[in-house]
Coordinates of C-alpha atoms in Angstrom, one line a residue:
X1 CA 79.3 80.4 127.7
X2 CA 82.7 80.1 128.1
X3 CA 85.5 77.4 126.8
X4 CA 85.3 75.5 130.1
X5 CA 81.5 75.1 130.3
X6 CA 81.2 73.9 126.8
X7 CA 83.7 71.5 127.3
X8 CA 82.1 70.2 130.4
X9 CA 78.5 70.1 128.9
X10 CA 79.6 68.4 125.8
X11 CA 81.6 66.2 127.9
X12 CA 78.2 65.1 130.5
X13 CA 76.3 64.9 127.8
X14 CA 78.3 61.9 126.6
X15 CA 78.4 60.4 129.2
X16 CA 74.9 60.5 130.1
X17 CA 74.7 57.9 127.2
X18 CA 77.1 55.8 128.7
X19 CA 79.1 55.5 125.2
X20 CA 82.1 57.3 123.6
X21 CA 81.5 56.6 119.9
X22 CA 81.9 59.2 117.6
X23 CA 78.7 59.9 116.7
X24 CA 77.6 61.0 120.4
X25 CA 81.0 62.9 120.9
X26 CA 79.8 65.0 117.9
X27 CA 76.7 65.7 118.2
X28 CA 77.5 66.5 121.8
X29 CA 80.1 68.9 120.9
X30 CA 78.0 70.3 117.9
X31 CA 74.7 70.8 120.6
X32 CA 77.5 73.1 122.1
X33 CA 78.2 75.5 119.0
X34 CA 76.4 78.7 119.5
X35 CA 77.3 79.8 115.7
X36 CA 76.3 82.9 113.8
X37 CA 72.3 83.3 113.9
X38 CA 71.3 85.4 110.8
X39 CA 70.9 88.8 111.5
X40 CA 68.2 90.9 112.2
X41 CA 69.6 93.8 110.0
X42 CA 71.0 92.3 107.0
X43 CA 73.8 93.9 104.9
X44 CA 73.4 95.0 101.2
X45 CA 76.3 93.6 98.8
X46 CA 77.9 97.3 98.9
X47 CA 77.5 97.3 102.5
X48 CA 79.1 94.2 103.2
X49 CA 82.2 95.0 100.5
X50 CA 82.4 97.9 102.4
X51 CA 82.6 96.0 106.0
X52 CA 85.3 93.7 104.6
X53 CA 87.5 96.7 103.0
X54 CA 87.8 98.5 106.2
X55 CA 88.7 95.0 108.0
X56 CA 91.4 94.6 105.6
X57 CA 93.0 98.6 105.1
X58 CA 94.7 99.3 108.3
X59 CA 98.7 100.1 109.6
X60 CA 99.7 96.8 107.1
X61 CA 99.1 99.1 104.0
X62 CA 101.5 101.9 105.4
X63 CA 103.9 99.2 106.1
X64 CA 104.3 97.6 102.9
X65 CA 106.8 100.1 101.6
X66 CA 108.9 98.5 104.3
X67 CA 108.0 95.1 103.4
X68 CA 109.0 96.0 99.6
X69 CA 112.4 96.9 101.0
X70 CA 112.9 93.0 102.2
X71 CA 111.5 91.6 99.0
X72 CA 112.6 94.0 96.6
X73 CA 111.1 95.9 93.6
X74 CA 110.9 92.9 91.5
X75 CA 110.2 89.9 93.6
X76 CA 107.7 91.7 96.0
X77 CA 105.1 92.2 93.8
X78 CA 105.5 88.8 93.0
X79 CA 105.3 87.4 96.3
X80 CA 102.6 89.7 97.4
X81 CA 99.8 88.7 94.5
X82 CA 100.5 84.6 95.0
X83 CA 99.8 85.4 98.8
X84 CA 96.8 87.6 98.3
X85 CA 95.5 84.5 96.2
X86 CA 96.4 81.9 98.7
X87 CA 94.5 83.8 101.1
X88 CA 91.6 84.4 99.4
X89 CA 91.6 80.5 98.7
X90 CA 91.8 79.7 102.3
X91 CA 89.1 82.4 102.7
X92 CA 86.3 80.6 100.5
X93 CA 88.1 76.8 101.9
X94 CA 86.7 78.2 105.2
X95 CA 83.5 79.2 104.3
X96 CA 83.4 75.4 102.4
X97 CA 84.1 73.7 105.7
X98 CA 81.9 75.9 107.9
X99 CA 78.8 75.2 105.2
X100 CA 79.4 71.6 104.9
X101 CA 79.7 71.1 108.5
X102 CA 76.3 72.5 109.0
X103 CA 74.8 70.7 106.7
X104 CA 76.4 67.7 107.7
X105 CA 75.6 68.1 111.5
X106 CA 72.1 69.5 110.7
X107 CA 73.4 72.6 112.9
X108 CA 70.6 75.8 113.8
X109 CA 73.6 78.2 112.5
X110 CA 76.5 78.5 110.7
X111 CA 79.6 78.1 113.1
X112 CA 82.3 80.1 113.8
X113 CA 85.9 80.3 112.7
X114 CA 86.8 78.4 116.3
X115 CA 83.7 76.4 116.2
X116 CA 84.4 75.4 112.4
X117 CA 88.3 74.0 113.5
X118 CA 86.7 72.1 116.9
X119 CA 83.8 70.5 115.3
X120 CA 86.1 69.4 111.7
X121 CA 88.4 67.5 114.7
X122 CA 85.4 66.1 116.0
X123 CA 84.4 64.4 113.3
X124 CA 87.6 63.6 111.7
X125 CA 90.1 60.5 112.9
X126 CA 89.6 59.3 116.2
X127 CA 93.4 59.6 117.1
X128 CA 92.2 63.8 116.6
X129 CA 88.8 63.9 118.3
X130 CA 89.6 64.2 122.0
X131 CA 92.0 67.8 120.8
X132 CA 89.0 68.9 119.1
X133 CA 88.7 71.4 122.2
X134 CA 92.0 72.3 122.1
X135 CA 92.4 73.1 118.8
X136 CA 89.1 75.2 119.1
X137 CA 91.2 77.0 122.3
X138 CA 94.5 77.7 120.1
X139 CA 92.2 79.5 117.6
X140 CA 90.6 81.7 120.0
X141 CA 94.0 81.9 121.3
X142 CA 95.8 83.2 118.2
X143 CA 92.8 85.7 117.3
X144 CA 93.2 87.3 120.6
X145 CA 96.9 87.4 119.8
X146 CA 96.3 88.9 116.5
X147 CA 93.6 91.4 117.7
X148 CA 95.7 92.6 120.7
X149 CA 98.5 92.8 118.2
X150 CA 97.1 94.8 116.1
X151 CA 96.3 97.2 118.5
X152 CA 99.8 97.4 119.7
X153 CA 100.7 98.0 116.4
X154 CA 98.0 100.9 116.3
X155 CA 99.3 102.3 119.3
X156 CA 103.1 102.4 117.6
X157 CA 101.7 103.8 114.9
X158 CA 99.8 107.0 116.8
X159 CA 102.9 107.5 119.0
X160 CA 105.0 107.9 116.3
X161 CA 103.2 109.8 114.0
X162 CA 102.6 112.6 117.3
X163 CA 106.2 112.4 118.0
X164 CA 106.8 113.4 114.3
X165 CA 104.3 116.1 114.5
X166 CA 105.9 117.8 118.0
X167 CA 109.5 117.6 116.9
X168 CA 108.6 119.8 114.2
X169 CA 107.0 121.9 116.4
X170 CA 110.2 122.1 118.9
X171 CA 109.0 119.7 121.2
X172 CA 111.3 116.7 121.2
X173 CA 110.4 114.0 123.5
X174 CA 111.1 110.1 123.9
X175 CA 108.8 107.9 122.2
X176 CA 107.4 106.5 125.3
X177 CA 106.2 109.9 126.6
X178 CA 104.5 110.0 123.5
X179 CA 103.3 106.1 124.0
X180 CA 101.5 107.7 127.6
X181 CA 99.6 110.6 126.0
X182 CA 98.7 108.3 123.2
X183 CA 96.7 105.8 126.1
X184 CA 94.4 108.6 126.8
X185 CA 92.1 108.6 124.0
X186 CA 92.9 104.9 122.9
X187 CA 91.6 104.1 126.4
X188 CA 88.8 106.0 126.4
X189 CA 87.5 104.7 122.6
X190 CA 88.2 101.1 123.9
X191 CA 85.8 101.7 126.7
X192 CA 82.8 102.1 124.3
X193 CA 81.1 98.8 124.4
X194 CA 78.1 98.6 121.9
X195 CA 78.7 98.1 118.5
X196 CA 75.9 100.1 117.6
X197 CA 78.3 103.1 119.0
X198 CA 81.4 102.1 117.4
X199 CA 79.7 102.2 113.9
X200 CA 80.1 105.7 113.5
X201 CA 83.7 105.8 114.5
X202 CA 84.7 103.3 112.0
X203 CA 83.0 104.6 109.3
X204 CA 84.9 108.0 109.9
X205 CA 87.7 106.0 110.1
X206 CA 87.7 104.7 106.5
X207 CA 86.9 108.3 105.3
X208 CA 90.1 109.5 106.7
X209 CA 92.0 106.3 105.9
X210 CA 90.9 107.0 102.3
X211 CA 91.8 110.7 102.1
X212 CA 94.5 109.9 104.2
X213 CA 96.1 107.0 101.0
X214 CA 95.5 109.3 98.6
X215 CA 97.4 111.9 99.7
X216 CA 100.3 110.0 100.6
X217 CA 100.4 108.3 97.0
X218 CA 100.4 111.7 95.4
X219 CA 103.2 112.6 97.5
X220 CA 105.1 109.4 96.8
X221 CA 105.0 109.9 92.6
X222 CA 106.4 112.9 92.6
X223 CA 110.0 112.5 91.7
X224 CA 110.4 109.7 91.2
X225 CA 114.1 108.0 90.9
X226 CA 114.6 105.6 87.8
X227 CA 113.5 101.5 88.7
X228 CA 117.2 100.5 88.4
X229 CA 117.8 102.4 91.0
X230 CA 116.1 100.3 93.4
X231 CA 116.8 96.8 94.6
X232 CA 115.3 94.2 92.9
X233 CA 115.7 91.2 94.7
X234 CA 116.1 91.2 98.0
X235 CA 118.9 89.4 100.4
X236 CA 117.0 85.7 101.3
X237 CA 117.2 86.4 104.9
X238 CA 114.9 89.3 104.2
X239 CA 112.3 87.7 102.8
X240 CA 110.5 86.1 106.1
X241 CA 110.1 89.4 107.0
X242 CA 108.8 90.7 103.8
X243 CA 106.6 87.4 104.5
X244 CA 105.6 88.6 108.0
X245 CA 104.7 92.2 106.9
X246 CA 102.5 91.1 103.8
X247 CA 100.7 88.1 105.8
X248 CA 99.9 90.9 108.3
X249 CA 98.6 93.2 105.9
X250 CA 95.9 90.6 104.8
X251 CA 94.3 90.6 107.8
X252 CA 90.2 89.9 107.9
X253 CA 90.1 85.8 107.9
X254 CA 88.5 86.1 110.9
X255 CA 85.2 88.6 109.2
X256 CA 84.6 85.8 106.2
X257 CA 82.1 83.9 108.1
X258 CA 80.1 86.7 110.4
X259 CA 80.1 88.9 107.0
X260 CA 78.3 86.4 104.8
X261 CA 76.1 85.5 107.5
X262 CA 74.7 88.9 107.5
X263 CA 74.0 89.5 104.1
X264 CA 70.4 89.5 102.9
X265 CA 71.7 87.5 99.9
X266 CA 74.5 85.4 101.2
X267 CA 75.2 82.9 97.8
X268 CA 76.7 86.5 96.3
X269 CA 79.4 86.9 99.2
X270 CA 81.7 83.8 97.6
X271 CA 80.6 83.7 94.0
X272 CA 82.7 84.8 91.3
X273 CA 81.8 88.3 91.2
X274 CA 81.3 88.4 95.1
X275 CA 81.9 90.1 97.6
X276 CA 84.9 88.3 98.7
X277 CA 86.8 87.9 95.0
X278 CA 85.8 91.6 94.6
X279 CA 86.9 93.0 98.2
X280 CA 90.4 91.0 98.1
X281 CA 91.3 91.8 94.6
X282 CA 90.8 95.9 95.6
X283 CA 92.5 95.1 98.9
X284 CA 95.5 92.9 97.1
X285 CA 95.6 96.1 94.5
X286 CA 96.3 98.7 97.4
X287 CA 98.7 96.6 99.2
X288 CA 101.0 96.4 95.4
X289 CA 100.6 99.8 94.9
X290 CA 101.6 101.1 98.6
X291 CA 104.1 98.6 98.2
X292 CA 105.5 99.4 95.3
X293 CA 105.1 103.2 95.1
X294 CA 106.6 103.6 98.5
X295 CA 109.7 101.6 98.0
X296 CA 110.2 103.0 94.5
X297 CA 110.0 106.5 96.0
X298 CA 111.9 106.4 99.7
X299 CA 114.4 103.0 98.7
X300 CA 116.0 101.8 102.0
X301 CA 115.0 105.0 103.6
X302 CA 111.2 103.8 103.5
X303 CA 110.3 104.2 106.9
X304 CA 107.8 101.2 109.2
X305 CA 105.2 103.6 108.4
X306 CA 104.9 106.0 105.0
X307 CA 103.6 108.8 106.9
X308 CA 107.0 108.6 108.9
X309 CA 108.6 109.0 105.1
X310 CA 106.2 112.7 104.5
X311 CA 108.6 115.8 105.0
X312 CA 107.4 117.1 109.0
X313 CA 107.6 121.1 107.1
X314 CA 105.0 119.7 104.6
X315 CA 101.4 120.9 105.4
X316 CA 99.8 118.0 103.6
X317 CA 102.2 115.8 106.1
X318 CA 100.2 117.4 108.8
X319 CA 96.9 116.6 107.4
X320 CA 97.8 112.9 106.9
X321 CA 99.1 112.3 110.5
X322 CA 96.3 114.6 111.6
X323 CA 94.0 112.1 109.9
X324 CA 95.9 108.8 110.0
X325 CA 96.0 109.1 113.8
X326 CA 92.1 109.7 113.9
X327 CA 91.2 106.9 111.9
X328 CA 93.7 104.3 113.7
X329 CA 92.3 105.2 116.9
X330 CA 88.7 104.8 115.6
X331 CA 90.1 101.3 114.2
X332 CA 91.5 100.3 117.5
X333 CA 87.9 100.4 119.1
X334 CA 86.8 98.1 116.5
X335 CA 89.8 95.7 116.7
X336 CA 90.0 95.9 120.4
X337 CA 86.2 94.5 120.2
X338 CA 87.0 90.9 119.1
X339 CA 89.2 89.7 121.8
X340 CA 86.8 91.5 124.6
X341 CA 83.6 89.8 122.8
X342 CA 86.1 86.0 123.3
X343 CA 87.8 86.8 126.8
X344 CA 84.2 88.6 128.6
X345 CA 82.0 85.0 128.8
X346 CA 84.8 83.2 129.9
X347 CA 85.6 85.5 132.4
X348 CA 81.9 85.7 133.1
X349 CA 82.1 81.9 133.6
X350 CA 85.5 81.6 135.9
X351 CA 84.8 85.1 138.2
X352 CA 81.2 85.9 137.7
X353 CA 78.4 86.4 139.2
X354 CA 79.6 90.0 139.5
X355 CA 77.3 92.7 141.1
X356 CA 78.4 94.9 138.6
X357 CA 78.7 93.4 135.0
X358 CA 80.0 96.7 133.2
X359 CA 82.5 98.0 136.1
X360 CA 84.1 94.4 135.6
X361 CA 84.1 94.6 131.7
X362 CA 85.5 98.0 132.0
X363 CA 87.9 96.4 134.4
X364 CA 89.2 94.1 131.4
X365 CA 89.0 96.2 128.6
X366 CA 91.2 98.9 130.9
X367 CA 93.9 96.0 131.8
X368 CA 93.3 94.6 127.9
X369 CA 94.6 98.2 126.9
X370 CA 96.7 98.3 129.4
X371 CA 98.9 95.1 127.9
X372 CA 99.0 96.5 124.2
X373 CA 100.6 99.5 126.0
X374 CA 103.2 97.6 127.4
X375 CA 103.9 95.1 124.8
X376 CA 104.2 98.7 122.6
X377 CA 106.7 100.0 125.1
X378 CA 108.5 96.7 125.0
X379 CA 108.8 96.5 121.2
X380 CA 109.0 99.9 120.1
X381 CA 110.1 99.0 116.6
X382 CA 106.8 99.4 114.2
X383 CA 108.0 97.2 111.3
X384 CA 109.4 94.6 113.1
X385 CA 106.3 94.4 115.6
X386 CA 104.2 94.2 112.8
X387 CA 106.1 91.2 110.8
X388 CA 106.6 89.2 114.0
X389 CA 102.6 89.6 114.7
X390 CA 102.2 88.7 110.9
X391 CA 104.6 85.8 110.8
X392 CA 103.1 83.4 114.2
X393 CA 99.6 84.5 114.6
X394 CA 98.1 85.8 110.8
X395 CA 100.0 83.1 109.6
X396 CA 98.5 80.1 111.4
X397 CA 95.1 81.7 111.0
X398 CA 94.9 82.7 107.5
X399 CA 97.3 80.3 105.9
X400 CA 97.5 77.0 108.5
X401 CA 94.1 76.0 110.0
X402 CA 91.6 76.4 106.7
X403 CA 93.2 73.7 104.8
X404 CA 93.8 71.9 107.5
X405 CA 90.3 71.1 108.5
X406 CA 89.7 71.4 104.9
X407 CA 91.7 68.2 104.4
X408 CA 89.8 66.9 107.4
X409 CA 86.3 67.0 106.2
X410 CA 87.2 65.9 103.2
X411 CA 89.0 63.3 103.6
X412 CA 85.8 60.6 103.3
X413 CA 84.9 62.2 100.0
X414 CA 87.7 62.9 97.8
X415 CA 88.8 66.2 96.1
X416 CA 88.2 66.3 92.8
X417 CA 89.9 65.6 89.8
X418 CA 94.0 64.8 90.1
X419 CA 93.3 65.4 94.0
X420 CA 94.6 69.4 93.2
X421 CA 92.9 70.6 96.2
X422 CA 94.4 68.5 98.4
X423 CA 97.9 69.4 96.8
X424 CA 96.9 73.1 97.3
X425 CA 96.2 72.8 100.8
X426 CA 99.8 70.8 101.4
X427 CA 101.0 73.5 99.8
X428 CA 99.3 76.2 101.7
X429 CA 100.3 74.3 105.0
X430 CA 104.1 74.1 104.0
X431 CA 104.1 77.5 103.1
X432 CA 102.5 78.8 106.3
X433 CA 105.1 76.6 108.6
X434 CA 107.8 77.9 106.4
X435 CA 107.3 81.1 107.0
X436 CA 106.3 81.1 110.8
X437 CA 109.2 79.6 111.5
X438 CA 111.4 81.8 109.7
X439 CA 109.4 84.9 109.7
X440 CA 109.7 84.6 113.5
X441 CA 113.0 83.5 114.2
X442 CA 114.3 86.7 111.7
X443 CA 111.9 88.9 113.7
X444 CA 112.4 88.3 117.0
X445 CA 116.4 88.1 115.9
X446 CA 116.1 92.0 114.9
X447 CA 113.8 92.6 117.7
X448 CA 116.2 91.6 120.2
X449 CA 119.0 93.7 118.1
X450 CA 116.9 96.9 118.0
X451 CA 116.4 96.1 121.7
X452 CA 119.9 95.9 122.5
X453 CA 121.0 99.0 120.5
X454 CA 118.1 101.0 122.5
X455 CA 119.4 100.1 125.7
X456 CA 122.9 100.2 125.1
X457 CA 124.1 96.2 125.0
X458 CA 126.9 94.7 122.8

């Protein structure tokens, strides 16, 4: 069911009782949530550590070389472990709020990360109840952004990496030729439509991801130039986009809740030892060493991508774009799923009844892919696409909206002792506006630069 029809049925239902209090506008709008049922195939711990890795490695961890660059050698590392542990704060505040709102509202299944932000409006101050839709929209909203924009990204990334591969080779052509032969097999993986299919792409993606990092970090720590030699703190107006990149490279918020749910033992997802605590810290590890080792090794010639950074005349370089470019366009499938699985039932709901359901899903998916191309064409600057994605939509999601409602729910019960959680998620929330607005201002400033140079403006 789409957006609209839930608003409308939560809305009749109300008024069937002839009353607005808050109670009935809750259970109303909770009658609505369609949630996570458990799963009929549950997930092992390893299993489920193994889901959330592959949500988490993607084009962020070749980028963070780059993103070292506009932090610096010393102040990056920094930066990037206190906003691996914010996030994985934020990730177990979610899971808090989503738990304690079905047990407070009695609800059939746990909700979902939209669901969780609508229904902690709902029963929070009156002055915030009648946007609990809304806010429930702009999640939906910003995931779709963040999907799609990682695909773009993904598309970037396979464009380039070909391009690299065929000038070697003597065939030098523009980036956007590259960006059309690209669409073929993207397009054709983003027509598969079962999960069930998509399975065995991504699990040959994370065996070529994984060969594919090792490689590239063997490469890296050869030669290696002295520390001094390397900036260590960056210029301030190049940290929002050191903020941009890393944010981005964090990127699973949105599998915390589904993932748990489909565990056969779901208390060990969020425990200390957990799956969560465990997955992050691995994840957190590989972003400060691809970080680090890449900016230690290339400097300020680190390229948007390391595999852009891998001598062309190198036959490992081949192997790594050969299998880079495979797993991203496995990954793309699985990324492109998310915002087809939000957009399809409200389409459904606005267009439908079709006489043919799958020619009309294939219909969206094609002008779906279609978009990323073009926003790729637009913005054909990988690093910058990818900090500017990272700074307005990652950033709201992973950094904004979990203590937020956290505050929300809470707010009849207290926090604790010297009230720290609530300071941590003030923190949290100033920290997130602080750097959307200046991670996106400074992106979209070079953005526009880049575009001007491309094109030939003053």
């Amino acid at each position: 069911m789409g957006d609209k029809s839930r608003k409308n049925s939560a809305t009749q239902d109300v008024e069937a009782n002839g009353t607005t209090d808050q109670q009935q506008q809750v259970e109303a709008v909770a009658k609505a949530v369609h949630g996570h049922p458990v799963s009929e195939h549950p997930t092992t711990y390893c299993e489920t550590l193994m889901h959330l890795l592959k949500g988490n490695i993607g084009c962020g961890m070749l980028a963070m070389g780059d993103a070292f660059r506009n932090g610096g050698l010393l102040m990056a590392p920094i930066l990037t472990v206190f906003i691996g542990t914010v996030c994985i704060y934020n990730n177990h505040i979610l899971l808090n709020v989503a738990h304690k709102l079905k047990s407070r509202l009695k609800l059939e299944h746990c909700p979902t990360f939209s669901e969780t932000v609508e229904l902690s409006f709902a029963t929070g101050p009156k002055s915030l109840q009648k946007h609990a839709d809304l806010f429930r929209t702009t999640v939906n909203v910003f995931v779709i952004i963040t999907q799609l924009g990682f695909c773009c990204v993904y598309i970037l990334f396979v464009s380039s990496s070909i391009k690299q591969f065929c000038d070697e080779y003597g065939t030098v052509l523009d980036i956007h030729i590259h960006m059309i032969f690209a669409l073929v097999p993207i397009m054709s993986c983003a027509m598969i439509r079962n999960l069930k299919f998509i399975a065995p792409l991504s699990t040959a993606a994370n065996i070529s991801m994984a060969i594919g990092l090792g490689i590239i970090l063997s490469y890296c720590v050869v030669d290696l130039p002295t520390l001094n030699s390397r900036t260590a703190v960056a210029h301030w107006s190049q940290i929002p986009l050191f903020f941009g990149t890393a944010i981005y490279a964090f990127e699973g918020i949105s599998l915390v809740l589904p993932l748990q749910l489909e565990m056969k033992t779901p208390n060990r997802f969020a425990s200390t030892m957990g799956v969560l605590n465990v997955g992050m810290t691995i994840v957190t590890f590989i972003i400060l060493t691809m970080g680090f080792v890449g900016f230690w090794r290339f400097g300020d010639d680190v390229k948007g991508s390391l595999t852009l950074n891998l001598p062309p005349t190198l036959i490992l370089s081949k192997i790594v774009v050969g299998l880079m470019v495979f797993a991203i366009i496995c990954t793309y499938t699985l990324q492109f799923y998310v915002p087809v699985a939000i957009l399809w039932p409200s389409v459904q709901e606005k267009y439908g009844p079709f006489q043919s359901p799958a020619l009309a899903e294939y219909l969206l998916r094609a002008v779906l892919v279609f978009a990323t191309f073009l926003a790729a064409e637009v913005i054909p600057h990988l690093a910058l696409f990818i900090s500017l994605v990272g700074a307005i939509a990652s950033t709201f999601l992973a950094l904004i909206f979990p203590p937020i409602c956290h505050m929300v729910v809470w707010k009849d019960e207290g926090f604790g002792a010297f009230n720290w959680k609530l300071h941590m998620d003030i923190i949290t929330i100033v920290l997130g506006l602080l750097g959307f607005v200046t991670g996106t201002y400074f992106s979209l400033h070079d953005i526009i630069v880049a575009f001007s140079k491309d094109f030939g403006f003053h």
